[in-house]
Amino acid sequence: MSTDPRTQATPDETYDVIVIGGGPVGENAADRASRTGLSVAVVEAELVGGECSYWACMPSKALLRPGAALAAARAVPGVRADPELDPAPILARRDEMVSHWDDSGQVQWLDGAGISLVRGLGRLVGEKLVEVGPEDPDADVDDLPETRLLAARHAVIVATGSVPVLPDTPGLAETDPWSSREATSVQDVPPSIVILGGGVVGVEMATAFRDLGSQVTLLSRGRLLGRSEPFASEAVAAGLKTIGVDVRLGVSVTGASSLPDGGARLAYDGPRGKGSVAAAQVLVATGRVPRTADLGVDVVGLEPGKALAVDDQLEVQGVDGGWLFACGDVTGRVATTHQGKYQGRVVGDVVAARFGRAKPGEAAAAGADGETPEPWSRYAATADHGAKTQVVFSRPEVASVGLTEAEARKAGLTVKAVSYKLGSVSGAVLVAEGYEGTAQIVVDTDRQVVVGATFVGPDAAEMLHAATIAIVGQVPLARLWHAVPAYPTISEVWLRLLETYGL
Ligand SMILES: Cc1cc2nc3c(=O)[nH]c(=O)nc-3n(C[C@H](O)[C@H](O)[C@H](O)COP(=O)(O)OP(=O)(O)OC[C@H]3O[C@@H](n4cnc5c(N)ncnc54)[C@H](O)[C@@H]3O)c2cc1C
Ligand SMILES: NC(=O)c1ccc[n+]([C@@H]2O[C@H](COP(=O)([O-])OP(=O)(O)OC[C@H]3O[C@@H](n4cnc5c(N)ncnc54)[C@H](O)[C@@H]3O)[C@@H](O)[C@H]2O)c1
């Protein structure tokens, strides 16, 4: 395939399976792949555990939880004293949650699972060949890993995640803006921060920094959380304003400049003409792209920088031989840890069954002889289509699964959306005075099944899984009617939703 001399070299090590990227998704894929006796190596350039453990899910949720707990306490008369947020212990608990950016616990776990760890940046250099070397070969550090050539007997699984996007707005890069990494690992809370981007990172970090005491301005081109139901966007915008975030919608940032005493000013075109905002710190939260630019995918005929398109077995499309797989953010079809780990379990099982000592019949069920595995079998990531879940830990929380009403209509389904105010349910009244929130289900009226659900409100996250089960199980409404929610819980909204639908 390649005339690169490296592909002619004798490999330094050979494994049955090589996983490039030891984030949450790669770890899961490696774990499952190793279960039928295959030898597996994980190649990791930074910390085992990936973005999620050290700079994303865990630290961001650690920063957000105290504010949610305080709001919950304040919403119940009878809680004595007036609790307050205290940044120092919040940051200290965040540091604990990320194990002080030390991955020895996760390395131990890999070790216990019998998976080899190879530190360094992995690059594809040929079919089933991975060269591992320093991320920056010119870096001036003592313990740069030596370049090693690894060969895979059967499969390479790519789980390299994603990287943040920095828009090419004039002057923006020169203001030394933060990405979500610097924001989630903050040690000195800035007195003021301007956040560019009203997606998930934007609204979560606006909430967290307001709780930590910063003055926060959030600039968004469109509505907040643009992929959510519009009522969720409105509730989150209102929630941010209530806690004192300056939310400016419909603004396009046109330029940025550094200020002489530190900080920066962003200029923008908005609904009321030109404007600007200054802050001690800029945080750019304008999305992420799959990390394939430095992966060597060109040697297998793929375009660097683009997502690795996969089928439901997570096999990379456009590469022959059935040896290259991908899962997680790098596929561009999921952008959360839990959905990526689901893919990791599927691809790990596919690889284990096709190439390892699996039970009789399992290799065929996993597609070893060219048959496509059954949807909803353990060898197909079927939930990627129409059953993805996400929780945004803003205040109020936004928990969603499946299709929004607009997405369902776009997909050609005949649907009816019904919603109900959560504050009218007895369980919610008990949880908080003046509980405000909304639940909505999107029903496919031809099949009489739920295809989407969104819950917005305090602790809405914990309501999501019932909806996920209804969607994945394709439970007919007539049967769902017999799932009786306990009284007095907020889940009683399910009964109200079905009544509102007409049952
Ligand atoms: C601020 C923030 C908060 C988030 N909060 C949540 C949340 O609450 N819940 C949720 O579900 N999702 C959340 N996400 C999304 C979640 O972080 C990602 O979906 C998840 O980390 C993807 O996992 P992954 O294993 O695919 O990639 P990553 O976690 O990015 O891991 C990829 C790993 O591969 C390594 N790597 C990359 N290239 C190479 C290479 N060539 N060689 C060797 N190693 C390589 C990297 O060093 C990294 O360790 C959040 C994201 C952000 C930015
Ligand atoms: N709780 C969670 O599950 C969680 C939390 C944080 C992040 N994440 C994941 O991480 C990923 C990245 O999050 P994110 O918020 O950075 O991305 P995002 O795609 O959710 O939002 C990016 C926002 O930036 C805007 N934008 C893009 N370019 C812009 C520009 N030049 N100027 C102004 N605005 C611009 C977009 O319109 C969008 O609103 C997401 O896919 C998300 O699912 C998940």
Coordinates of C-alpha atoms and ligand atoms in Angstrom, one line a residue:
M1 CA 0.0 0.0 0.0
S2 CA 2.7 2.5 1.0
T3 CA 6.2 3.0 -0.2
D4 CA 7.1 4.7 3.1
P5 CA 10.3 3.0 4.4
R6 CA 8.8 2.8 7.9
T7 CA 6.2 0.3 6.7
Q8 CA 9.0 -2.0 5.5
A9 CA 10.7 -1.8 8.9
T10 CA 10.4 -4.7 11.4
P11 CA 7.9 -3.7 14.1
D12 CA 9.2 -3.2 17.6
E13 CA 6.1 -4.8 19.1
T14 CA 3.1 -6.6 17.8
Y15 CA -0.4 -6.8 19.4
D16 CA -3.6 -8.3 18.2
V17 CA -5.4 -4.9 18.6
I18 CA -4.0 -1.3 18.9
V19 CA -6.3 1.4 20.2
I20 CA -5.0 4.9 19.5
G21 CA -6.3 7.3 22.2
G22 CA -6.8 6.4 25.8
G23 CA -9.8 8.6 26.6
P24 CA -13.0 7.2 28.1
V25 CA -14.0 5.8 24.7
G26 CA -10.7 4.1 23.9
E27 CA -10.5 2.6 27.3
N28 CA -13.9 1.0 26.9
A29 CA -13.1 -0.3 23.4
A30 CA -9.8 -1.8 24.7
D31 CA -11.5 -3.4 27.7
R32 CA -14.2 -5.1 25.5
A33 CA -11.7 -6.1 22.8
S34 CA -9.5 -7.8 25.3
R35 CA -12.2 -10.1 26.6
T36 CA -11.8 -13.0 24.2
G37 CA -8.0 -13.4 24.8
L38 CA -6.8 -10.8 22.3
S39 CA -3.6 -8.8 23.3
V40 CA -4.4 -5.1 23.3
A41 CA -2.3 -1.9 23.5
V42 CA -3.6 1.6 24.1
V43 CA -1.5 4.4 22.7
E44 CA -2.0 7.7 24.6
A45 CA -0.3 11.0 23.9
E46 CA -1.3 12.7 27.1
L47 CA -3.2 11.5 30.2
V48 CA -5.0 8.1 30.2
G49 CA -8.7 9.1 30.8
G50 CA -8.7 11.7 28.1
E51 CA -10.4 15.1 27.9
C52 CA -13.5 13.9 29.8
S53 CA -11.7 13.0 33.0
Y54 CA -9.3 16.0 33.3
W55 CA -10.6 19.0 31.3
A56 CA -14.3 18.3 30.4
C57 CA -17.1 16.3 32.0
M58 CA -15.6 15.8 35.5
P59 CA -14.1 19.2 36.3
S60 CA -17.0 21.1 34.7
K61 CA -19.6 19.1 36.7
A62 CA -17.5 19.6 39.9
L63 CA -17.6 23.3 39.3
L64 CA -21.4 23.3 38.6
R65 CA -22.7 21.1 41.4
P66 CA -22.3 23.5 44.3
G67 CA -24.4 26.2 42.6
A68 CA -27.1 23.6 41.8
A69 CA -27.0 22.4 45.4
L70 CA -27.3 25.9 46.7
A71 CA -30.2 26.7 44.5
A72 CA -32.0 23.5 45.7
A73 CA -31.4 24.4 49.3
R74 CA -32.7 27.9 48.8
A75 CA -35.9 26.6 47.2
V76 CA -37.0 24.8 50.3
P77 CA -38.2 26.9 53.3
G78 CA -36.9 25.6 56.6
V79 CA -33.2 25.4 55.5
R80 CA -31.6 27.6 58.2
A81 CA -28.9 30.2 57.7
D82 CA -28.1 31.6 54.2
P83 CA -25.6 29.3 52.6
E84 CA -23.2 30.8 50.1
L85 CA -20.8 29.6 47.5
D86 CA -17.1 29.6 48.5
P87 CA -14.7 29.4 45.5
A88 CA -11.7 27.9 47.2
P89 CA -13.3 24.6 48.4
I90 CA -15.1 24.4 45.1
L91 CA -11.8 24.5 43.2
A92 CA -10.2 22.1 45.7
R93 CA -13.0 19.6 45.2
R94 CA -12.6 20.0 41.4
D95 CA -8.9 19.2 41.8
E96 CA -9.9 16.0 43.7
M97 CA -12.3 15.0 41.0
V98 CA -9.6 15.2 38.3
S99 CA -7.1 13.3 40.6
H100 CA -4.9 16.5 40.4
W101 CA -4.3 15.7 36.7
D102 CA -2.5 12.5 37.6
D103 CA -3.5 9.5 35.6
S104 CA -1.9 6.8 37.7
G105 CA -5.3 5.4 38.9
Q106 CA -6.4 4.9 35.3
V107 CA -3.0 3.4 34.3
Q108 CA -3.4 1.0 37.2
W109 CA -6.9 0.0 35.8
L110 CA -5.4 -0.7 32.4
D111 CA -2.7 -2.8 34.0
G112 CA -5.3 -4.7 36.0
A113 CA -7.3 -5.4 32.8
G114 CA -4.1 -6.8 31.1
I115 CA -4.0 -4.0 28.6
S116 CA -0.6 -2.6 27.6
L117 CA 0.0 1.2 27.6
V118 CA 2.3 2.8 25.1
R119 CA 2.9 6.5 25.8
G120 CA 3.3 8.9 22.9
L121 CA 1.5 10.2 19.8
G122 CA 0.3 7.5 17.5
R123 CA 0.3 7.9 13.7
L124 CA -0.9 5.5 11.1
V125 CA 2.0 4.7 8.8
G126 CA 0.5 1.8 6.8
E127 CA -2.0 -1.0 7.0
K128 CA -2.2 -2.1 10.7
L129 CA 1.0 -0.2 11.4
V130 CA 1.2 2.6 14.0
E131 CA 4.3 4.7 14.7
V132 CA 4.4 6.1 18.2
G133 CA 6.6 9.1 19.0
P134 CA 6.7 12.4 20.8
E135 CA 3.8 14.8 20.2
D136 CA 6.3 17.5 19.4
P137 CA 9.6 15.9 18.3
D138 CA 11.4 19.2 18.9
A139 CA 10.2 19.7 22.4
D140 CA 12.9 20.5 24.9
V141 CA 12.1 17.8 27.6
D142 CA 14.2 15.0 29.0
D143 CA 11.7 12.1 28.9
L144 CA 10.5 12.2 25.3
P145 CA 9.3 8.8 24.3
E146 CA 11.4 7.1 21.7
T147 CA 9.8 6.4 18.4
R148 CA 8.5 2.8 18.2
L149 CA 6.7 1.0 15.4
L150 CA 3.7 -1.1 16.5
A151 CA 2.0 -3.7 14.4
A152 CA -1.6 -4.9 14.8
R153 CA -2.3 -8.5 13.8
H154 CA -6.0 -7.8 13.4
A155 CA -7.3 -4.3 14.1
V156 CA -6.6 -0.7 14.8
I157 CA -9.3 1.3 16.7
V158 CA -9.0 5.1 16.6
A159 CA -10.4 6.9 19.6
T160 CA -8.5 10.2 19.4
G161 CA -11.4 12.5 20.4
S162 CA -11.8 16.1 19.3
V163 CA -10.1 19.5 19.5
P164 CA -11.6 22.9 20.1
V165 CA -12.1 25.3 17.2
L166 CA -10.7 28.8 17.3
P167 CA -12.5 31.1 14.8
D168 CA -10.3 33.2 12.6
T169 CA -11.8 36.5 13.9
P170 CA -9.2 39.2 13.5
G171 CA -7.2 39.7 16.7
L172 CA -8.9 36.9 18.6
A173 CA -5.8 34.6 18.9
E174 CA -3.7 37.5 20.1
T175 CA -6.0 38.0 23.2
D176 CA -4.7 34.7 24.5
P177 CA -8.2 33.3 24.8
W178 CA -9.1 30.3 26.9
S179 CA -10.5 27.1 25.5
S180 CA -12.6 24.8 27.7
R181 CA -9.3 23.3 29.0
E182 CA -8.1 26.5 30.7
A183 CA -11.7 27.2 31.9
T184 CA -12.3 23.9 33.6
S185 CA -8.8 23.8 35.2
V186 CA -9.0 27.5 36.4
Q187 CA -7.0 28.3 39.5
D188 CA -7.4 32.1 39.6
V189 CA -11.0 33.1 38.9
P190 CA -11.0 36.1 36.6
P191 CA -13.0 39.1 37.8
S192 CA -14.8 39.2 34.4
I193 CA -15.1 36.8 31.5
V194 CA -16.6 37.1 28.1
I195 CA -17.7 33.8 26.5
L196 CA -17.9 33.4 22.8
G197 CA -20.4 30.7 21.7
G198 CA -23.8 29.8 23.2
G199 CA -23.5 26.0 22.9
V200 CA -23.1 23.5 25.7
V201 CA -19.7 24.6 26.9
G202 CA -20.8 28.3 26.7
V203 CA -23.9 27.9 28.9
E204 CA -22.3 25.5 31.4
M205 CA -19.2 27.7 31.8
A206 CA -21.3 30.9 32.0
T207 CA -23.1 29.3 34.9
A208 CA -19.9 28.0 36.6
F209 CA -18.0 31.3 36.4
R210 CA -21.0 33.3 37.6
D211 CA -21.1 30.9 40.6
L212 CA -17.4 31.4 41.2
G213 CA -18.0 35.2 41.3
S214 CA -17.0 36.4 37.8
Q215 CA -18.9 39.0 35.9
V216 CA -20.0 37.0 32.9
T217 CA -21.0 38.0 29.4
L218 CA -22.2 35.3 27.0
L219 CA -22.2 36.2 23.2
S220 CA -24.2 33.9 20.9
R221 CA -24.8 34.1 17.2
G222 CA -28.2 32.4 17.5
R223 CA -30.4 31.1 20.3
L224 CA -28.6 29.2 23.1
L225 CA -28.2 25.4 22.7
G226 CA -29.2 25.7 19.1
R227 CA -29.7 21.9 18.7
S228 CA -32.2 21.7 21.6
E229 CA -35.9 22.4 21.6
P230 CA -36.6 26.1 21.4
F231 CA -38.4 26.1 24.8
A232 CA -35.2 24.7 26.4
S233 CA -33.1 27.5 24.8
E234 CA -35.5 30.1 26.3
A235 CA -35.5 28.6 29.7
V236 CA -31.7 28.4 29.8
A237 CA -31.4 32.1 28.7
A238 CA -33.8 33.1 31.4
G239 CA -32.0 31.1 34.0
L240 CA -28.6 32.7 33.1
K241 CA -30.1 36.2 33.3
T242 CA -31.6 35.3 36.7
I243 CA -28.2 34.5 38.1
G244 CA -26.7 37.7 36.6
V245 CA -25.1 36.6 33.3
D246 CA -25.3 39.3 30.6
V247 CA -26.6 37.2 27.7
R248 CA -26.4 38.8 24.3
L249 CA -28.1 36.9 21.5
G250 CA -27.8 37.4 17.7
V251 CA -24.4 38.9 17.8
S252 CA -21.5 38.2 15.4
V253 CA -18.0 38.9 16.8
T254 CA -16.1 41.0 14.2
G255 CA -12.8 41.6 15.9
A256 CA -10.8 41.4 19.2
S257 CA -8.1 43.5 20.8
S258 CA -6.0 43.2 23.8
L259 CA -6.3 45.9 26.5
P260 CA -3.2 47.7 27.9
D261 CA -4.0 46.6 31.5
G262 CA -4.7 43.0 30.5
G263 CA -7.9 41.5 29.3
A264 CA -9.5 42.0 26.0
R265 CA -12.3 43.7 24.1
L266 CA -14.6 41.9 21.6
A267 CA -16.4 44.0 19.0
Y268 CA -19.5 42.7 17.4
D269 CA -22.5 43.3 15.1
G270 CA -25.7 42.8 17.0
P271 CA -29.5 43.2 16.6
R272 CA -29.1 46.8 17.8
G273 CA -26.1 47.6 15.6
K274 CA -22.4 47.6 16.6
G275 CA -21.3 46.9 20.1
S276 CA -18.4 45.7 22.2
V277 CA -17.6 44.1 25.5
A278 CA -14.4 44.1 27.6
A279 CA -13.4 41.5 30.1
A280 CA -10.3 40.3 32.0
Q281 CA -10.5 36.9 30.1
V282 CA -12.0 35.6 26.9
L283 CA -13.3 32.0 26.6
V284 CA -13.8 30.6 23.2
A285 CA -16.5 27.9 23.1
T286 CA -17.4 27.7 19.4
G287 CA -17.4 23.9 19.0
R288 CA -14.9 21.1 18.4
V289 CA -13.7 19.0 15.5
P290 CA -12.6 15.4 15.3
R291 CA -8.9 15.0 16.0
T292 CA -7.5 13.4 12.8
A293 CA -5.1 16.2 11.6
D294 CA -2.1 14.6 13.2
L295 CA -3.1 10.9 12.8
G296 CA -1.5 10.1 9.5
V297 CA -4.9 9.1 7.9
D298 CA -3.7 10.2 4.5
V299 CA -1.6 7.0 4.3
V300 CA -4.9 5.0 4.2
G301 CA -6.5 7.5 1.7
L302 CA -8.5 9.6 4.1
E303 CA -8.4 13.3 4.5
P304 CA -6.7 14.7 7.6
G305 CA -8.8 17.0 9.8
K306 CA -12.1 15.3 8.8
A307 CA -14.2 12.9 10.9
L308 CA -13.7 9.2 10.4
A309 CA -17.0 8.1 8.9
V310 CA -18.1 4.7 10.3
D311 CA -20.8 2.2 9.9
D312 CA -22.8 0.7 12.8
Q313 CA -20.0 -1.7 13.6
L314 CA -17.7 1.4 13.8
E315 CA -15.7 0.2 10.8
V316 CA -14.1 3.1 9.0
Q317 CA -15.6 3.6 5.6
G318 CA -13.4 3.9 2.6
V319 CA -10.6 1.7 3.9
D320 CA -10.4 -1.9 2.7
G321 CA -9.5 -5.0 4.7
G322 CA -11.8 -4.7 7.7
W323 CA -9.0 -3.7 10.0
L324 CA -9.6 0.0 10.8
F325 CA -12.3 1.1 13.3
A326 CA -13.1 4.3 15.1
C327 CA -15.3 5.4 18.0
G328 CA -16.2 8.5 20.1
D329 CA -15.8 12.1 19.1
V330 CA -13.5 11.3 16.2
T331 CA -16.4 9.7 14.3
G332 CA -18.3 13.0 14.2
R333 CA -21.5 11.1 15.0
V334 CA -21.4 11.4 18.8
A335 CA -20.1 14.2 21.0
T336 CA -20.7 12.9 24.5
T337 CA -18.8 10.5 26.7
H338 CA -21.6 8.1 27.3
Q339 CA -22.5 7.8 23.6
G340 CA -18.8 7.4 22.8
K341 CA -18.4 4.7 25.4
Y342 CA -21.5 2.9 24.0
Q343 CA -19.7 2.9 20.6
G344 CA -16.5 1.7 22.4
R345 CA -18.4 -1.3 23.8
V346 CA -19.9 -2.1 20.4
V347 CA -16.6 -1.9 18.5
G348 CA -14.7 -3.7 21.3
D349 CA -17.3 -6.6 21.1
V350 CA -17.2 -6.6 17.3
V351 CA -13.4 -6.9 17.3
A352 CA -13.3 -9.5 20.1
A353 CA -15.9 -11.7 18.3
R354 CA -14.4 -11.4 14.9
F355 CA -10.8 -12.0 15.8
G356 CA -10.7 -13.6 19.3
R357 CA -11.8 -16.8 20.9
A358 CA -15.5 -16.0 20.9
K359 CA -18.4 -18.4 21.6
P360 CA -19.5 -20.4 18.6
G361 CA -21.7 -18.3 16.2
E362 CA -20.5 -15.0 17.7
A363 CA -18.0 -14.2 15.0
A364 CA -20.7 -14.6 12.3
A365 CA -23.2 -12.5 14.4
A366 CA -20.5 -9.8 14.6
G367 CA -20.2 -9.7 10.8
A368 CA -17.0 -11.8 10.3
D369 CA -18.2 -13.4 7.1
G370 CA -19.5 -10.2 5.6
E371 CA -23.1 -10.3 6.8
T372 CA -24.4 -7.1 8.4
P373 CA -25.0 -7.7 12.2
E374 CA -28.6 -7.3 13.3
P375 CA -29.6 -3.8 14.4
W376 CA -30.0 -3.6 18.2
S377 CA -27.6 -6.6 18.6
R378 CA -24.6 -6.0 20.8
Y379 CA -22.6 -5.7 17.5
A380 CA -24.5 -2.6 16.2
A381 CA -24.5 1.0 17.5
T382 CA -28.1 1.4 16.5
A383 CA -28.9 3.9 19.2
D384 CA -26.7 6.4 17.4
H385 CA -29.7 6.8 15.1
G386 CA -32.5 8.6 16.9
A387 CA -31.8 7.5 20.5
K388 CA -28.8 9.7 21.6
T389 CA -29.0 11.2 25.0
Q390 CA -27.5 14.4 26.5
V391 CA -27.8 16.4 29.7
V392 CA -26.7 20.0 29.8
F393 CA -25.9 20.9 33.4
S394 CA -27.1 24.5 33.2
R395 CA -29.6 25.9 35.6
P396 CA -32.2 24.8 34.7
E397 CA -30.8 21.5 33.4
V398 CA -31.7 20.3 29.9
A399 CA -32.0 16.6 29.5
S400 CA -32.9 15.2 26.1
V401 CA -33.1 12.0 24.1
G402 CA -33.9 11.1 20.5
L403 CA -35.3 13.6 18.1
T404 CA -36.5 17.1 18.6
E405 CA -39.9 17.9 17.1
A406 CA -38.2 19.7 14.2
E407 CA -35.7 16.8 13.6
A408 CA -38.6 14.3 13.6
R409 CA -40.6 16.3 11.0
K410 CA -37.4 16.8 8.9
A411 CA -37.0 13.0 9.0
G412 CA -40.5 12.7 7.4
L413 CA -42.3 11.4 10.5
T414 CA -45.8 12.4 11.4
V415 CA -45.5 13.6 14.9
K416 CA -47.3 15.3 17.7
A417 CA -45.4 17.1 20.5
V418 CA -47.1 17.3 23.9
S419 CA -45.7 19.2 26.8
Y420 CA -46.6 19.7 30.5
K421 CA -45.4 22.1 33.1
L422 CA -43.4 20.2 35.6
G423 CA -44.3 22.7 38.3
S424 CA -47.9 21.4 38.2
V425 CA -46.8 17.9 39.3
S426 CA -47.1 17.3 43.1
G427 CA -43.6 15.8 43.3
A428 CA -42.1 19.0 41.9
V429 CA -44.0 21.2 44.3
L430 CA -42.5 19.2 47.2
V431 CA -38.9 19.4 45.7
A432 CA -38.9 23.2 45.4
E433 CA -41.0 26.2 46.0
G434 CA -42.0 27.6 42.7
Y435 CA -40.4 24.7 40.7
E436 CA -40.2 25.8 37.1
G437 CA -39.7 23.3 34.3
T438 CA -41.2 21.7 31.3
A439 CA -41.4 18.1 29.9
Q440 CA -42.1 17.4 26.3
I441 CA -42.5 14.2 24.4
V442 CA -42.5 13.8 20.6
V443 CA -44.8 11.0 19.5
D444 CA -44.7 9.3 16.2
T445 CA -48.5 9.2 15.6
D446 CA -48.3 6.4 13.0
R447 CA -46.5 4.0 15.2
Q448 CA -47.8 5.4 18.5
V449 CA -44.3 5.5 20.1
V450 CA -42.2 8.2 21.6
V451 CA -39.3 9.3 19.4
G452 CA -38.0 12.2 21.4
A453 CA -38.2 13.7 24.9
T454 CA -36.8 16.9 26.6
F455 CA -37.0 17.7 30.3
V456 CA -36.0 21.2 31.5
G457 CA -35.9 22.0 35.2
P458 CA -33.9 21.4 38.4
D459 CA -32.6 17.8 38.5
A460 CA -34.2 17.1 35.1
A461 CA -31.1 15.0 34.4
E462 CA -32.4 12.1 36.5
M463 CA -35.7 12.0 34.6
L464 CA -34.1 11.2 31.3
H465 CA -33.5 7.4 31.5
A466 CA -37.2 6.5 31.6
A467 CA -37.6 8.3 28.3
T468 CA -34.6 6.6 26.8
I469 CA -36.0 3.2 27.7
A470 CA -39.4 4.1 26.1
I471 CA -37.6 5.2 22.9
V472 CA -35.1 2.3 22.7
G473 CA -37.7 -0.2 23.6
Q474 CA -40.2 1.4 21.1
V475 CA -42.8 0.9 23.8
P476 CA -46.3 1.6 22.4
L477 CA -48.1 4.4 24.3
A478 CA -50.9 1.9 25.1
R479 CA -48.4 -0.1 27.1
L480 CA -46.6 2.9 28.5
W481 CA -49.9 3.8 30.1
H482 CA -49.3 0.8 32.4
A483 CA -46.0 2.2 33.7
V484 CA -47.4 3.8 36.8
P485 CA -45.2 6.6 38.2
A486 CA -44.9 6.6 42.0
Y487 CA -46.6 9.4 43.9
P488 CA -45.4 12.0 44.7
T489 CA -42.4 12.0 42.3
I490 CA -41.7 14.4 39.4
S491 CA -41.9 11.4 37.1
E492 CA -45.7 11.6 37.5
V493 CA -45.3 14.0 34.6
W494 CA -45.4 10.9 32.4
L495 CA -49.0 10.3 33.3
R496 CA -49.9 13.9 32.6
L497 CA -48.1 13.8 29.3
L498 CA -50.0 10.7 28.2
E499 CA -53.3 12.2 29.4
T500 CA -52.5 15.4 27.5
Y501 CA -51.8 13.3 24.4
G502 CA -55.3 11.8 24.7
L503 CA -55.0 8.5 26.6
Ligands
LIG1 C1 -16.0 21.4 28.7 C2 -16.6 20.1 28.3 C3 -17.5 19.4 29.1 C4 -18.0 18.2 28.7 N1 -19.0 17.7 29.6 C5 -19.5 16.5 29.2 C6 -20.5 15.8 30.1 O1 -20.8 16.3 31.1 N2 -21.0 14.7 29.7 C7 -20.6 14.1 28.5 O2 -21.1 13.0 28.2 N3 -19.7 14.7 27.7 C8 -19.2 15.8 28.0 N4 -18.3 16.4 27.2 C9 -17.9 15.7 25.9 C10 -16.8 14.7 26.3 O3 -15.7 15.3 26.9 C11 -16.3 14.0 25.0 O4 -17.4 13.5 24.2 C12 -15.4 12.8 25.4 O5 -14.3 13.2 26.1 C13 -15.0 12.0 24.1 O6 -14.2 10.9 24.5 P1 -13.1 10.4 23.5 O7 -12.5 9.2 24.2 O8 -13.7 10.1 22.2 O9 -12.1 11.5 23.3 P2 -11.2 12.3 24.4 O10 -11.7 12.3 25.7 O11 -10.8 13.6 23.7 O12 -9.9 11.3 24.5 C14 -9.0 11.2 23.4 C15 -7.7 10.8 23.9 O13 -6.9 10.4 22.7 C16 -5.6 11.0 22.9 N5 -5.0 11.2 21.6 C17 -5.5 12.0 20.6 N6 -4.8 11.8 19.5 C18 -3.8 10.9 19.8 C19 -2.8 10.2 19.0 N7 -2.6 10.5 17.7 N8 -2.0 9.3 19.7 C20 -2.2 9.0 21.0 N9 -3.2 9.5 21.7 C21 -4.0 10.5 21.1 C22 -5.8 12.3 23.7 O14 -4.7 12.7 24.4 C23 -7.0 11.9 24.6 O15 -6.5 11.4 25.8 C24 -17.7 17.7 27.5 C25 -16.8 18.3 26.7 C26 -16.2 19.5 27.1 C27 -15.2 20.2 26.1
LIG2 N1 -23.0 18.2 29.2 C1 -22.5 17.7 28.1 O1 -22.9 16.7 27.6 C2 -21.4 18.5 27.4 C3 -20.8 19.6 28.0 C4 -19.9 20.4 27.3 C5 -19.6 20.0 26.0 N2 -20.1 18.9 25.5 C6 -19.8 18.5 24.1 O2 -18.7 19.2 23.7 C7 -18.8 19.7 22.3 C8 -18.3 21.1 22.2 O3 -19.1 22.0 22.9 P1 -19.2 23.5 22.4 O4 -20.2 24.2 23.3 O5 -17.9 24.0 22.2 O6 -19.8 23.3 20.9 P2 -21.3 23.4 20.4 O7 -21.3 22.9 19.0 O8 -22.3 22.8 21.4 O9 -21.6 25.0 20.4 C9 -20.8 25.9 19.7 C10 -21.5 27.2 19.6 O10 -20.7 28.1 19.0 C11 -21.3 28.8 18.0 N3 -20.2 29.3 17.1 C12 -19.5 28.5 16.2 N4 -18.6 29.3 15.5 C13 -18.8 30.6 16.0 C14 -18.2 31.8 15.7 N5 -17.3 32.0 14.8 N6 -18.7 32.9 16.4 C15 -19.7 32.8 17.3 N7 -20.3 31.6 17.6 C16 -19.9 30.6 17.0 C17 -22.2 27.8 17.4 O11 -23.3 28.5 16.7 C18 -22.7 27.1 18.6 O12 -23.8 27.7 19.2 C19 -20.3 19.6 22.0 O13 -20.5 18.8 20.9 C20 -21.0 19.1 23.3 O14 -21.9 18.1 23.0 C21 -21.1 18.2 26.1

